[in-house]
Structure formats: C-alpha cells, structure tokens
Amino acid sequence: MKTQCPLLEVRNLKKHFPIRGGLFGRPIGAVQAVDGISFAIKHGETLGLVGESGCGKSTTGLLVLRLLEKTAGEVLFEGHDIGKMHKEELRQFRRHAQIIFQDPYASLNPRMSVGEIIAEPIMLHNLASGIERTKRVEKLLNVVGLGPHHAGRYPHEFSGGQRQRIGIARALAVNPKLVVCDEPVSALDVSIQSQILNLLVELQAQMGLTYLFIAHGLNVIKHISDRVGVMYLGKMVELAEGNELIANPLHPYTKTLLSAIPTPQPGLIRNRIILQGDVPSPANPPSGCRFHTRCPERIDVCSQEEPEFRQIGSRSVACHLVQ
C-alpha cells in the first residue's frame, strides 16, 4: 500500500544572515536565525511553532514560502523541492501556499478598497474575471464573517479584528492548500483573538486547509494545533502531539513555556519557572545545547555536546537529560 507523502516537508533547513563590517563590507559573521530544523506537515493538519521572539519561527514561515532564500536544506511541497522551482512552477506554488501576516494594520494596502485587496490575487492567478470575480469576493467576505457591503470600504475604516478577517479572505482567495499563519492574533485584543482562532478552525474544516501556525505562547497554540514544535535560538528542541506536549513536556524549555501560561482558576498556584540570564545572541550561540546557559536542569555534557534531535516514542526531543 502506497503511503501518502506529507504536504510539506522541511529537511535540515538553515538561514544565516551575514554580518558585514570593515571598509569593504566583507562578511565577518552570521546571524544563525534558523539552524538545521526538520519537520513535516500532513494534509489537513495544523503544526504549531512556538518560542520566544528571535527564535526563528517567523523566519521559518518565510523560508517555507520561499519569501526568503534558504542558506541550506530542503523545503518539499507535495514532494517537489521549492528551491529548484523555475518561475512558472514557483508561481503555481504560490497559488497553493499563502500567508496571513501578523500585523493587520501594515499588511493591507491603505490605498486599495477591501474588494480590490481580495480580488488582486484572483486576478494575478487568472482565476476569475468580471462579475464572477466580484461574486467570489463577496462570497469570501461572507465566509470570514463580513458582508458584501464592506467591499467598497478601505482598511482604515475597520477594527483590528476586521482587518485580520480581510487578510484571511485575501489568503483564501486562490483556494490554497497550505496557509502559514504568522502570529495572526498577537496584535489583537484578547477578546478578538478567540474569534479569529475559531474562524481559522472552522475554515480548516470547511476547506480542508493545512496550517503552519506560528505564535509566541502555548496558550494560543494549544487550542488550534494537532502537533506543536518548540523552537529556541534557531533550533527545534521538542516536537510532539499537542495534548501530549501539554500533559507531559520533556524539554526544560518546554516546561518553562508551560509554566508561564496564566491559570483560569484564581486560587490555583502554578510552579512558575523563572529563567536566569538573557537569551544568547544568534550571531554567537553558546556551545553544546543552546539552552544550557539558562537551563535549571543542565549537567556538564550540556555545555560540551549539542544534543541530537531524536525520536523518543511518539515525539522528538533534543535534550541530554531525556533518554
């Protein structure tokens, strides 16, 4: 029986940004934003990526869509290496892979009406024209909880949550298979975040979408993701089923993130793990395990050898303490 290949497969992906200096601007170092991560996403699945600011999760999202060129590694979409795609192949790939940006204020063109913003990708990919295109825009507005009468308005006339709905409609305009959600609720009020998350879940069920969902905290990720990958300083440190990760985290950094989630019960006391020191610079990461300088459970080998990201049972983890 032939097994279905993942919709998206990432193999040893790296992105190093050069640091230049001197009179002639020669490279004198590199910021290791993403440094050798691997994962796969099945059709219809949601993989959450979580970590502190600067860990490389948003850069990963841009690399997956080839909005940034990788330094090394492979990104396979339906078995095809997007790094080797020619212009027309890449154009077809972009129809099937879209992005919802973090900032609903900056990601929409203020000089275009909502109807024009949503219609633009439809026009660029020659999917519909004239009245058919107009009807498609109106349908998309209905799908994301707005109405056809909003098509003639401009972005500044909407709230943050409504603008993010417009961004979602634009991403869905070309019937994509994969949607990269780059912190789509972090700029919104807490009361609006749940509405947008519920909308994304509903759209996934209706349209068979696959998500790479990027967020800062596990409190957001756990509500939408089937599996969760935890990143720290350009590396993947743990990858597991969402419920399994929440119930039994193995990596010390994952435990720290979980301890930071606010509790809904005022009387419930949670043992908060407070990390010491600052996040090291990705331009000069520490030797061995990159988390060892802040890890409360570190042992001698942590500073000497980089732990292998290996499978343990149904999950993968990079930690010398986990056997």
PDB file of C-alpha atoms in Angstrom:
ATOM      1  CA  MET A   1       0.000   0.000   0.000  1.00  0.00           C
ATOM      2  CA  LYS A   2       1.450   3.344  -1.063  1.00  0.00           C
ATOM      3  CA  THR A   3       1.771   5.896   1.757  1.00  0.00           C
ATOM      4  CA  GLN A   4       0.783   9.482   1.065  1.00  0.00           C
ATOM      5  CA  CYS A   5       3.673  11.941   1.197  1.00  0.00           C
ATOM      6  CA  PRO A   6       3.339  14.927   3.557  1.00  0.00           C
ATOM      7  CA  LEU A   7       2.003  18.133   2.061  1.00  0.00           C
ATOM      8  CA  LEU A   8       5.068  19.961   3.397  1.00  0.00           C
ATOM      9  CA  GLU A   9       8.404  18.507   4.421  1.00  0.00           C
ATOM     10  CA  VAL A  10      11.316  20.536   5.786  1.00  0.00           C
ATOM     11  CA  ARG A  11      14.761  18.919   5.931  1.00  0.00           C
ATOM     12  CA  ASN A  12      17.709  20.430   7.819  1.00  0.00           C
ATOM     13  CA  LEU A  13      16.611  23.969   6.935  1.00  0.00           C
ATOM     14  CA  LYS A  14      19.054  26.795   7.627  1.00  0.00           C
ATOM     15  CA  LYS A  15      19.022  30.556   7.207  1.00  0.00           C
ATOM     16  CA  HIS A  16      22.119  32.547   8.176  1.00  0.00           C
ATOM     17  CA  PHE A  17      22.096  36.306   7.673  1.00  0.00           C
ATOM     18  CA  PRO A  18      25.623  37.654   7.022  1.00  0.00           C
ATOM     19  CA  ILE A  19      27.085  40.331   9.285  1.00  0.00           C
ATOM     20  CA  ARG A  20      29.271  42.700   7.302  1.00  0.00           C
ATOM     21  CA  GLY A  21      31.919  45.094   8.507  1.00  0.00           C
ATOM     22  CA  GLY A  22      35.089  46.886   7.572  1.00  0.00           C
ATOM     23  CA  LEU A  23      35.776  49.279   4.739  1.00  0.00           C
ATOM     24  CA  PHE A  24      34.601  46.905   2.002  1.00  0.00           C
ATOM     25  CA  GLY A  25      31.673  45.375   3.874  1.00  0.00           C
ATOM     26  CA  ARG A  26      33.129  41.887   3.986  1.00  0.00           C
ATOM     27  CA  PRO A  27      31.290  39.149   5.928  1.00  0.00           C
ATOM     28  CA  ILE A  28      32.612  38.972   9.493  1.00  0.00           C
ATOM     29  CA  GLY A  29      29.994  36.656  10.929  1.00  0.00           C
ATOM     30  CA  ALA A  30      26.439  35.446  10.573  1.00  0.00           C
ATOM     31  CA  VAL A  31      23.172  35.548  12.472  1.00  0.00           C
ATOM     32  CA  GLN A  32      22.016  31.923  12.663  1.00  0.00           C
ATOM     33  CA  ALA A  33      18.287  32.674  12.547  1.00  0.00           C
ATOM     34  CA  VAL A  34      17.329  29.103  11.599  1.00  0.00           C
ATOM     35  CA  ASP A  35      19.973  26.441  12.038  1.00  0.00           C
ATOM     36  CA  GLY A  36      19.035  22.972  10.868  1.00  0.00           C
ATOM     37  CA  ILE A  37      15.395  22.232  11.662  1.00  0.00           C
ATOM     38  CA  SER A  38      13.303  19.419  10.225  1.00  0.00           C
ATOM     39  CA  PHE A  39       9.569  18.659  10.344  1.00  0.00           C
ATOM     40  CA  ALA A  40       6.675  17.549   8.148  1.00  0.00           C
ATOM     41  CA  ILE A  41       3.003  18.538   7.950  1.00  0.00           C
ATOM     42  CA  LYS A  42       0.315  16.172   6.698  1.00  0.00           C
ATOM     43  CA  HIS A  43      -2.674  17.215   4.592  1.00  0.00           C
ATOM     44  CA  GLY A  44      -5.339  18.867   6.758  1.00  0.00           C
ATOM     45  CA  GLU A  45      -3.055  19.084   9.797  1.00  0.00           C
ATOM     46  CA  THR A  46      -2.084  22.093  11.912  1.00  0.00           C
ATOM     47  CA  LEU A  47       1.507  22.266  13.102  1.00  0.00           C
ATOM     48  CA  GLY A  48       2.145  24.966  15.686  1.00  0.00           C
ATOM     49  CA  LEU A  49       5.555  26.617  16.048  1.00  0.00           C
ATOM     50  CA  VAL A  50       6.165  28.329  19.364  1.00  0.00           C
ATOM     51  CA  GLY A  51       9.063  30.115  21.021  1.00  0.00           C
ATOM     52  CA  GLU A  52      10.396  33.443  22.260  1.00  0.00           C
ATOM     53  CA  SER A  53      10.927  36.423  19.984  1.00  0.00           C
ATOM     54  CA  GLY A  54      14.017  35.896  17.855  1.00  0.00           C
ATOM     55  CA  CYS A  55      13.934  32.085  17.962  1.00  0.00           C
ATOM     56  CA  GLY A  56      13.483  31.846  14.169  1.00  0.00           C
ATOM     57  CA  LYS A  57       9.855  30.759  13.886  1.00  0.00           C
ATOM     58  CA  SER A  58       8.711  33.626  11.618  1.00  0.00           C
ATOM     59  CA  THR A  59      11.845  33.235   9.506  1.00  0.00           C
ATOM     60  CA  THR A  60      10.912  29.557   9.125  1.00  0.00           C
ATOM     61  CA  GLY A  61       7.488  30.568   7.832  1.00  0.00           C
ATOM     62  CA  LEU A  62       9.024  32.877   5.232  1.00  0.00           C
ATOM     63  CA  LEU A  63      11.505  30.187   4.149  1.00  0.00           C
ATOM     64  CA  VAL A  64       8.686  27.651   3.729  1.00  0.00           C
ATOM     65  CA  LEU A  65       7.012  30.029   1.253  1.00  0.00           C
ATOM     66  CA  ARG A  66      10.330  30.978  -0.357  1.00  0.00           C
ATOM     67  CA  LEU A  67       9.779  34.606   0.553  1.00  0.00           C
ATOM     68  CA  LEU A  68      13.317  34.291   1.895  1.00  0.00           C
ATOM     69  CA  GLU A  69      16.016  32.249   0.195  1.00  0.00           C
ATOM     70  CA  LYS A  70      17.436  29.486   2.385  1.00  0.00           C
ATOM     71  CA  THR A  71      21.114  29.072   3.215  1.00  0.00           C
ATOM     72  CA  ALA A  72      20.900  25.270   3.201  1.00  0.00           C
ATOM     73  CA  GLY A  73      18.432  22.428   3.476  1.00  0.00           C
ATOM     74  CA  GLU A  74      15.281  21.491   1.573  1.00  0.00           C
ATOM     75  CA  VAL A  75      11.633  22.509   1.581  1.00  0.00           C
ATOM     76  CA  LEU A  76       9.429  19.984  -0.234  1.00  0.00           C
ATOM     77  CA  PHE A  77       5.832  20.815  -1.167  1.00  0.00           C
ATOM     78  CA  GLU A  78       3.914  17.754  -2.332  1.00  0.00           C
ATOM     79  CA  GLY A  79       7.294  16.096  -2.905  1.00  0.00           C
ATOM     80  CA  HIS A  80       8.734  18.926  -5.033  1.00  0.00           C
ATOM     81  CA  ASP A  81      11.713  20.987  -3.875  1.00  0.00           C
ATOM     82  CA  ILE A  82      10.582  24.626  -3.973  1.00  0.00           C
ATOM     83  CA  GLY A  83      14.229  25.752  -4.027  1.00  0.00           C
ATOM     84  CA  LYS A  84      14.606  24.233  -7.505  1.00  0.00           C
ATOM     85  CA  MET A  85      11.368  25.591  -8.939  1.00  0.00           C
ATOM     86  CA  HIS A  86      11.539  27.830 -12.019  1.00  0.00           C
ATOM     87  CA  LYS A  87       9.490  30.989 -12.404  1.00  0.00           C
ATOM     88  CA  GLU A  88       6.247  29.399 -13.637  1.00  0.00           C
ATOM     89  CA  GLU A  89       6.492  26.483 -11.174  1.00  0.00           C
ATOM     90  CA  LEU A  90       7.034  28.963  -8.355  1.00  0.00           C
ATOM     91  CA  ARG A  91       4.014  30.964  -9.491  1.00  0.00           C
ATOM     92  CA  GLN A  92       1.842  27.845  -9.302  1.00  0.00           C
ATOM     93  CA  PHE A  93       3.289  27.017  -5.889  1.00  0.00           C
ATOM     94  CA  ARG A  94       2.366  30.485  -4.583  1.00  0.00           C
ATOM     95  CA  ARG A  95      -1.246  29.840  -5.514  1.00  0.00           C
ATOM     96  CA  HIS A  96      -1.262  26.765  -3.278  1.00  0.00           C
ATOM     97  CA  ALA A  97       0.683  28.313  -0.368  1.00  0.00           C
ATOM     98  CA  GLN A  98      -0.431  31.587   1.208  1.00  0.00           C
ATOM     99  CA  ILE A  99       0.322  33.603   4.341  1.00  0.00           C
ATOM    100  CA  ILE A 100      -1.659  35.517   6.956  1.00  0.00           C
ATOM    101  CA  PHE A 101       0.576  38.243   8.360  1.00  0.00           C
ATOM    102  CA  GLN A 102       0.932  39.275  11.989  1.00  0.00           C
ATOM    103  CA  ASP A 103       0.065  42.955  11.664  1.00  0.00           C
ATOM    104  CA  PRO A 104      -3.421  43.586  10.205  1.00  0.00           C
ATOM    105  CA  TYR A 105      -2.619  47.305  10.018  1.00  0.00           C
ATOM    106  CA  ALA A 106       0.580  47.101   7.949  1.00  0.00           C
ATOM    107  CA  SER A 107      -0.303  44.104   5.758  1.00  0.00           C
ATOM    108  CA  LEU A 108      -3.188  45.791   3.887  1.00  0.00           C
ATOM    109  CA  ASN A 109      -2.648  48.455   1.224  1.00  0.00           C
ATOM    110  CA  PRO A 110      -4.398  51.617   2.559  1.00  0.00           C
ATOM    111  CA  ARG A 111      -4.955  52.905  -0.991  1.00  0.00           C
ATOM    112  CA  MET A 112      -6.925  49.875  -2.127  1.00  0.00           C
ATOM    113  CA  SER A 113     -10.501  49.075  -1.211  1.00  0.00           C
ATOM    114  CA  VAL A 114     -11.253  45.788   0.535  1.00  0.00           C
ATOM    115  CA  GLY A 115     -12.753  44.407  -2.662  1.00  0.00           C
ATOM    116  CA  GLU A 116      -9.608  45.289  -4.621  1.00  0.00           C
ATOM    117  CA  ILE A 117      -7.354  43.745  -1.954  1.00  0.00           C
ATOM    118  CA  ILE A 118      -9.185  40.413  -2.058  1.00  0.00           C
ATOM    119  CA  ALA A 119      -9.621  40.455  -5.849  1.00  0.00           C
ATOM    120  CA  GLU A 120      -5.930  41.117  -6.553  1.00  0.00           C
ATOM    121  CA  PRO A 121      -4.659  37.515  -6.072  1.00  0.00           C
ATOM    122  CA  ILE A 122      -7.656  36.197  -8.031  1.00  0.00           C
ATOM    123  CA  MET A 123      -6.702  38.484 -10.913  1.00  0.00           C
ATOM    124  CA  LEU A 124      -2.966  37.706 -10.718  1.00  0.00           C
ATOM    125  CA  HIS A 125      -3.624  33.968 -10.995  1.00  0.00           C
ATOM    126  CA  ASN A 126      -6.308  34.380 -13.693  1.00  0.00           C
ATOM    127  CA  LEU A 127      -8.911  32.507 -11.647  1.00  0.00           C
ATOM    128  CA  ALA A 128     -11.922  34.690 -12.455  1.00  0.00           C
ATOM    129  CA  SER A 129     -12.849  37.984 -14.099  1.00  0.00           C
ATOM    130  CA  GLY A 130     -15.715  40.469 -14.260  1.00  0.00           C
ATOM    131  CA  ILE A 131     -18.901  39.582 -12.423  1.00  0.00           C
ATOM    132  CA  GLU A 132     -17.574  36.160 -11.454  1.00  0.00           C
ATOM    133  CA  ARG A 133     -14.630  37.781  -9.658  1.00  0.00           C
ATOM    134  CA  THR A 134     -16.957  40.196  -7.864  1.00  0.00           C
ATOM    135  CA  LYS A 135     -19.178  37.321  -6.710  1.00  0.00           C
ATOM    136  CA  ARG A 136     -16.113  35.434  -5.487  1.00  0.00           C
ATOM    137  CA  VAL A 137     -15.007  38.445  -3.423  1.00  0.00           C
ATOM    138  CA  GLU A 138     -18.479  38.780  -1.907  1.00  0.00           C
ATOM    139  CA  LYS A 139     -18.532  35.080  -1.043  1.00  0.00           C
ATOM    140  CA  LEU A 140     -15.133  35.334   0.661  1.00  0.00           C
ATOM    141  CA  LEU A 141     -16.299  38.306   2.715  1.00  0.00           C
ATOM    142  CA  ASN A 142     -19.282  36.281   3.881  1.00  0.00           C
ATOM    143  CA  VAL A 143     -17.061  33.311   4.710  1.00  0.00           C
ATOM    144  CA  VAL A 144     -14.852  35.375   7.062  1.00  0.00           C
ATOM    145  CA  GLY A 145     -17.783  36.999   8.837  1.00  0.00           C
ATOM    146  CA  LEU A 146     -18.013  40.290   6.931  1.00  0.00           C
ATOM    147  CA  GLY A 147     -20.501  41.302   4.239  1.00  0.00           C
ATOM    148  CA  PRO A 148     -20.563  42.317   0.551  1.00  0.00           C
ATOM    149  CA  HIS A 149     -21.213  45.923   1.572  1.00  0.00           C
ATOM    150  CA  HIS A 150     -17.708  46.047   3.065  1.00  0.00           C
ATOM    151  CA  ALA A 151     -16.063  45.585  -0.352  1.00  0.00           C
ATOM    152  CA  GLY A 152     -16.114  49.315  -1.178  1.00  0.00           C
ATOM    153  CA  ARG A 153     -14.571  50.429   2.097  1.00  0.00           C
ATOM    154  CA  TYR A 154     -10.892  50.987   2.908  1.00  0.00           C
ATOM    155  CA  PRO A 155      -8.727  49.336   5.593  1.00  0.00           C
ATOM    156  CA  HIS A 156      -8.662  52.382   7.909  1.00  0.00           C
ATOM    157  CA  GLU A 157     -12.439  52.057   8.352  1.00  0.00           C
ATOM    158  CA  PHE A 158     -12.119  48.686  10.107  1.00  0.00           C
ATOM    159  CA  SER A 159     -11.059  47.460  13.536  1.00  0.00           C
ATOM    160  CA  GLY A 160      -8.019  45.224  14.024  1.00  0.00           C
ATOM    161  CA  GLY A 161     -10.097  42.046  14.135  1.00  0.00           C
ATOM    162  CA  GLN A 162     -11.982  43.018  10.980  1.00  0.00           C
ATOM    163  CA  ARG A 163      -8.715  43.799   9.182  1.00  0.00           C
ATOM    164  CA  GLN A 164      -7.383  40.392  10.088  1.00  0.00           C
ATOM    165  CA  ARG A 165     -10.552  38.846   8.642  1.00  0.00           C
ATOM    166  CA  ILE A 166      -9.812  40.743   5.420  1.00  0.00           C
ATOM    167  CA  GLY A 167      -6.267  39.332   5.458  1.00  0.00           C
ATOM    168  CA  ILE A 168      -7.672  35.837   5.886  1.00  0.00           C
ATOM    169  CA  ALA A 169     -10.064  36.376   2.970  1.00  0.00           C
ATOM    170  CA  ARG A 170      -7.157  37.513   0.794  1.00  0.00           C
ATOM    171  CA  ALA A 171      -5.157  34.409   1.704  1.00  0.00           C
ATOM    172  CA  LEU A 172      -8.111  32.148   0.855  1.00  0.00           C
ATOM    173  CA  ALA A 173      -8.918  33.903  -2.428  1.00  0.00           C
ATOM    174  CA  VAL A 174      -6.836  31.482  -4.514  1.00  0.00           C
ATOM    175  CA  ASN A 175      -8.035  28.270  -2.783  1.00  0.00           C
ATOM    176  CA  PRO A 176      -4.675  27.422  -1.180  1.00  0.00           C
ATOM    177  CA  LYS A 177      -3.711  24.070   0.303  1.00  0.00           C
ATOM    178  CA  LEU A 178      -1.208  25.448   2.835  1.00  0.00           C
ATOM    179  CA  VAL A 179      -1.589  28.625   4.887  1.00  0.00           C
ATOM    180  CA  VAL A 180       1.245  29.983   7.019  1.00  0.00           C
ATOM    181  CA  CYS A 181      -0.324  31.872   9.928  1.00  0.00           C
ATOM    182  CA  ASP A 182       2.437  34.167  11.180  1.00  0.00           C
ATOM    183  CA  GLU A 183       1.250  35.166  14.666  1.00  0.00           C
ATOM    184  CA  PRO A 184      -2.176  36.150  13.285  1.00  0.00           C
ATOM    185  CA  VAL A 185      -3.694  37.052  16.675  1.00  0.00           C
ATOM    186  CA  SER A 186      -0.760  38.571  18.594  1.00  0.00           C
ATOM    187  CA  ALA A 187      -1.656  42.152  17.562  1.00  0.00           C
ATOM    188  CA  LEU A 188      -5.327  41.757  18.518  1.00  0.00           C
ATOM    189  CA  ASP A 189      -7.250  42.269  21.751  1.00  0.00           C
ATOM    190  CA  VAL A 190      -7.689  39.124  23.835  1.00  0.00           C
ATOM    191  CA  SER A 191     -11.459  39.187  23.277  1.00  0.00           C
ATOM    192  CA  ILE A 192     -10.914  39.173  19.496  1.00  0.00           C
ATOM    193  CA  GLN A 193      -8.191  36.509  19.482  1.00  0.00           C
ATOM    194  CA  SER A 194     -10.605  33.675  20.260  1.00  0.00           C
ATOM    195  CA  GLN A 195     -12.929  34.791  17.458  1.00  0.00           C
ATOM    196  CA  ILE A 196     -10.123  34.679  14.886  1.00  0.00           C
ATOM    197  CA  LEU A 197      -8.866  31.309  16.185  1.00  0.00           C
ATOM    198  CA  ASN A 198     -12.369  29.835  15.984  1.00  0.00           C
ATOM    199  CA  LEU A 199     -12.742  31.228  12.451  1.00  0.00           C
ATOM    200  CA  LEU A 200      -9.481  29.577  11.369  1.00  0.00           C
ATOM    201  CA  VAL A 201     -10.617  26.240  12.817  1.00  0.00           C
ATOM    202  CA  GLU A 202     -13.967  26.484  11.011  1.00  0.00           C
ATOM    203  CA  LEU A 203     -12.328  27.394   7.695  1.00  0.00           C
ATOM    204  CA  GLN A 204      -9.920  24.482   8.009  1.00  0.00           C
ATOM    205  CA  ALA A 205     -12.819  22.075   8.445  1.00  0.00           C
ATOM    206  CA  GLN A 206     -14.787  23.578   5.548  1.00  0.00           C
ATOM    207  CA  MET A 207     -11.938  23.918   3.051  1.00  0.00           C
ATOM    208  CA  GLY A 208      -9.513  21.163   4.053  1.00  0.00           C
ATOM    209  CA  LEU A 209      -6.725  23.626   4.788  1.00  0.00           C
ATOM    210  CA  THR A 210      -3.307  22.796   6.207  1.00  0.00           C
ATOM    211  CA  TYR A 211      -1.792  25.290   8.652  1.00  0.00           C
ATOM    212  CA  LEU A 212       1.684  26.165   9.841  1.00  0.00           C
ATOM    213  CA  PHE A 213       0.617  28.245  12.849  1.00  0.00           C
ATOM    214  CA  ILE A 214       3.267  30.475  14.451  1.00  0.00           C
ATOM    215  CA  ALA A 215       2.776  32.027  17.889  1.00  0.00           C
ATOM    216  CA  HIS A 216       4.644  33.231  20.983  1.00  0.00           C
ATOM    217  CA  GLY A 217       2.789  31.271  23.637  1.00  0.00           C
ATOM    218  CA  LEU A 218       1.492  27.777  24.157  1.00  0.00           C
ATOM    219  CA  ASN A 219      -1.791  29.193  25.482  1.00  0.00           C
ATOM    220  CA  VAL A 220      -2.689  30.155  21.889  1.00  0.00           C
ATOM    221  CA  ILE A 221      -1.002  27.241  20.136  1.00  0.00           C
ATOM    222  CA  LYS A 222      -2.675  24.507  22.199  1.00  0.00           C
ATOM    223  CA  HIS A 223      -6.185  25.483  21.062  1.00  0.00           C
ATOM    224  CA  ILE A 224      -5.561  25.100  17.338  1.00  0.00           C
ATOM    225  CA  SER A 225      -2.609  22.753  16.748  1.00  0.00           C
ATOM    226  CA  ASP A 226      -2.576  18.994  16.187  1.00  0.00           C
ATOM    227  CA  ARG A 227       1.171  18.910  16.808  1.00  0.00           C
ATOM    228  CA  VAL A 228       3.468  21.511  18.360  1.00  0.00           C
ATOM    229  CA  GLY A 229       7.108  22.277  17.630  1.00  0.00           C
ATOM    230  CA  VAL A 230       9.069  24.278  20.216  1.00  0.00           C
ATOM    231  CA  MET A 231      11.954  26.422  18.921  1.00  0.00           C
ATOM    232  CA  TYR A 232      14.819  28.027  20.799  1.00  0.00           C
ATOM    233  CA  LEU A 233      17.568  30.137  19.214  1.00  0.00           C
ATOM    234  CA  GLY A 234      17.143  28.717  15.708  1.00  0.00           C
ATOM    235  CA  LYS A 235      16.778  25.087  16.782  1.00  0.00           C
ATOM    236  CA  MET A 236      13.810  22.762  17.255  1.00  0.00           C
ATOM    237  CA  VAL A 237      14.011  21.405  20.807  1.00  0.00           C
ATOM    238  CA  GLU A 238      10.774  19.390  21.009  1.00  0.00           C
ATOM    239  CA  LEU A 239       8.053  18.221  18.618  1.00  0.00           C
ATOM    240  CA  ALA A 240       5.012  16.279  19.812  1.00  0.00           C
ATOM    241  CA  GLU A 241       1.255  15.880  19.640  1.00  0.00           C
ATOM    242  CA  GLY A 242      -0.365  18.944  21.188  1.00  0.00           C
ATOM    243  CA  ASN A 243      -2.145  17.166  24.040  1.00  0.00           C
ATOM    244  CA  GLU A 244       0.894  15.024  24.805  1.00  0.00           C
ATOM    245  CA  LEU A 245       3.197  18.047  24.904  1.00  0.00           C
ATOM    246  CA  ILE A 246       0.894  19.953  27.270  1.00  0.00           C
ATOM    247  CA  ALA A 247       0.343  16.958  29.568  1.00  0.00           C
ATOM    248  CA  ASN A 248       3.955  15.767  29.696  1.00  0.00           C
ATOM    249  CA  PRO A 249       6.650  18.175  28.420  1.00  0.00           C
ATOM    250  CA  LEU A 250      10.116  16.639  28.262  1.00  0.00           C
ATOM    251  CA  HIS A 251      12.464  19.504  27.356  1.00  0.00           C
ATOM    252  CA  PRO A 252      13.239  22.006  30.152  1.00  0.00           C
ATOM    253  CA  TYR A 253      12.452  24.917  27.822  1.00  0.00           C
ATOM    254  CA  THR A 254       9.010  23.489  27.019  1.00  0.00           C
ATOM    255  CA  LYS A 255       8.370  23.154  30.759  1.00  0.00           C
ATOM    256  CA  THR A 256       9.287  26.820  31.167  1.00  0.00           C
ATOM    257  CA  LEU A 257       6.852  27.930  28.466  1.00  0.00           C
ATOM    258  CA  LEU A 258       4.054  25.871  30.006  1.00  0.00           C
ATOM    259  CA  SER A 259       4.690  27.319  33.452  1.00  0.00           C
ATOM    260  CA  ALA A 260       4.134  30.816  32.008  1.00  0.00           C
ATOM    261  CA  ILE A 261       0.550  30.103  30.852  1.00  0.00           C
ATOM    262  CA  PRO A 262      -1.933  32.012  33.052  1.00  0.00           C
ATOM    263  CA  THR A 263      -4.302  29.792  35.033  1.00  0.00           C
ATOM    264  CA  PRO A 264      -8.073  30.317  34.678  1.00  0.00           C
ATOM    265  CA  GLN A 265      -8.585  29.495  38.380  1.00  0.00           C
ATOM    266  CA  PRO A 266      -7.549  32.358  40.703  1.00  0.00           C
ATOM    267  CA  GLY A 267      -6.840  30.028  43.639  1.00  0.00           C
ATOM    268  CA  LEU A 268      -4.709  27.592  41.662  1.00  0.00           C
ATOM    269  CA  ILE A 269      -0.986  28.049  42.280  1.00  0.00           C
ATOM    270  CA  ARG A 270       1.379  27.005  39.492  1.00  0.00           C
ATOM    271  CA  ASN A 271       5.106  26.499  39.979  1.00  0.00           C
ATOM    272  CA  ARG A 272       6.460  29.226  37.730  1.00  0.00           C
ATOM    273  CA  ILE A 273       9.919  28.538  36.295  1.00  0.00           C
ATOM    274  CA  ILE A 274      11.952  31.750  36.121  1.00  0.00           C
ATOM    275  CA  LEU A 275      14.878  31.552  33.698  1.00  0.00           C
ATOM    276  CA  GLN A 276      18.113  33.253  34.660  1.00  0.00           C
ATOM    277  CA  GLY A 277      20.088  35.432  32.255  1.00  0.00           C
ATOM    278  CA  ASP A 278      19.282  36.732  28.788  1.00  0.00           C
ATOM    279  CA  VAL A 279      18.721  34.910  25.515  1.00  0.00           C
ATOM    280  CA  PRO A 280      22.144  34.448  23.844  1.00  0.00           C
ATOM    281  CA  SER A 281      22.813  36.167  20.541  1.00  0.00           C
ATOM    282  CA  PRO A 282      22.062  34.082  17.432  1.00  0.00           C
ATOM    283  CA  ALA A 283      25.221  35.622  15.976  1.00  0.00           C
ATOM    284  CA  ASN A 284      27.260  33.913  18.705  1.00  0.00           C
ATOM    285  CA  PRO A 285      25.278  30.962  20.077  1.00  0.00           C
ATOM    286  CA  PRO A 286      26.733  29.002  23.014  1.00  0.00           C
ATOM    287  CA  SER A 287      28.475  25.694  22.502  1.00  0.00           C
ATOM    288  CA  GLY A 288      26.697  22.431  23.164  1.00  0.00           C
ATOM    289  CA  CYS A 289      22.992  22.791  23.867  1.00  0.00           C
ATOM    290  CA  ARG A 290      21.950  26.354  23.091  1.00  0.00           C
ATOM    291  CA  PHE A 291      19.642  26.416  26.106  1.00  0.00           C
ATOM    292  CA  HIS A 292      22.233  25.287  28.652  1.00  0.00           C
ATOM    293  CA  THR A 293      23.177  28.845  29.744  1.00  0.00           C
ATOM    294  CA  ARG A 294      19.643  29.332  31.137  1.00  0.00           C
ATOM    295  CA  CYS A 295      18.584  25.757  31.848  1.00  0.00           C
ATOM    296  CA  PRO A 296      17.827  24.974  35.527  1.00  0.00           C
ATOM    297  CA  GLU A 297      18.427  21.242  34.906  1.00  0.00           C
ATOM    298  CA  ARG A 298      21.725  21.412  32.987  1.00  0.00           C
ATOM    299  CA  ILE A 299      24.534  18.938  33.504  1.00  0.00           C
ATOM    300  CA  ASP A 300      28.192  19.081  32.400  1.00  0.00           C
ATOM    301  CA  VAL A 301      27.660  17.462  28.993  1.00  0.00           C
ATOM    302  CA  CYS A 302      25.100  20.136  28.034  1.00  0.00           C
ATOM    303  CA  SER A 303      27.813  22.765  27.570  1.00  0.00           C
ATOM    304  CA  GLN A 304      30.095  20.425  25.620  1.00  0.00           C
ATOM    305  CA  GLU A 305      27.962  18.452  23.156  1.00  0.00           C
ATOM    306  CA  GLU A 306      24.983  19.531  21.086  1.00  0.00           C
ATOM    307  CA  PRO A 307      22.097  17.112  21.746  1.00  0.00           C
ATOM    308  CA  GLU A 308      20.701  15.215  18.788  1.00  0.00           C
ATOM    309  CA  PHE A 309      17.107  15.938  17.825  1.00  0.00           C
ATOM    310  CA  ARG A 310      15.912  12.349  18.031  1.00  0.00           C
ATOM    311  CA  GLN A 311      12.652  10.472  18.222  1.00  0.00           C
ATOM    312  CA  ILE A 312      11.603   9.159  21.610  1.00  0.00           C
ATOM    313  CA  GLY A 313       8.349   7.251  21.398  1.00  0.00           C
ATOM    314  CA  SER A 314       5.807   9.335  19.505  1.00  0.00           C
ATOM    315  CA  ARG A 315       7.719  12.614  19.817  1.00  0.00           C
ATOM    316  CA  SER A 316      11.105  14.126  19.026  1.00  0.00           C
ATOM    317  CA  VAL A 317      13.283  15.997  21.502  1.00  0.00           C
ATOM    318  CA  ALA A 318      16.811  17.430  21.694  1.00  0.00           C
ATOM    319  CA  CYS A 319      17.995  17.046  25.285  1.00  0.00           C
ATOM    320  CA  HIS A 320      20.766  15.093  27.019  1.00  0.00           C
ATOM    321  CA  LEU A 321      18.513  14.605  30.059  1.00  0.00           C
ATOM    322  CA  VAL A 322      15.852  12.717  28.131  1.00  0.00           C
ATOM    323  CA  GLN A 323      16.633   9.055  27.423  1.00  0.00           C
TER     324      GLN A 323
END
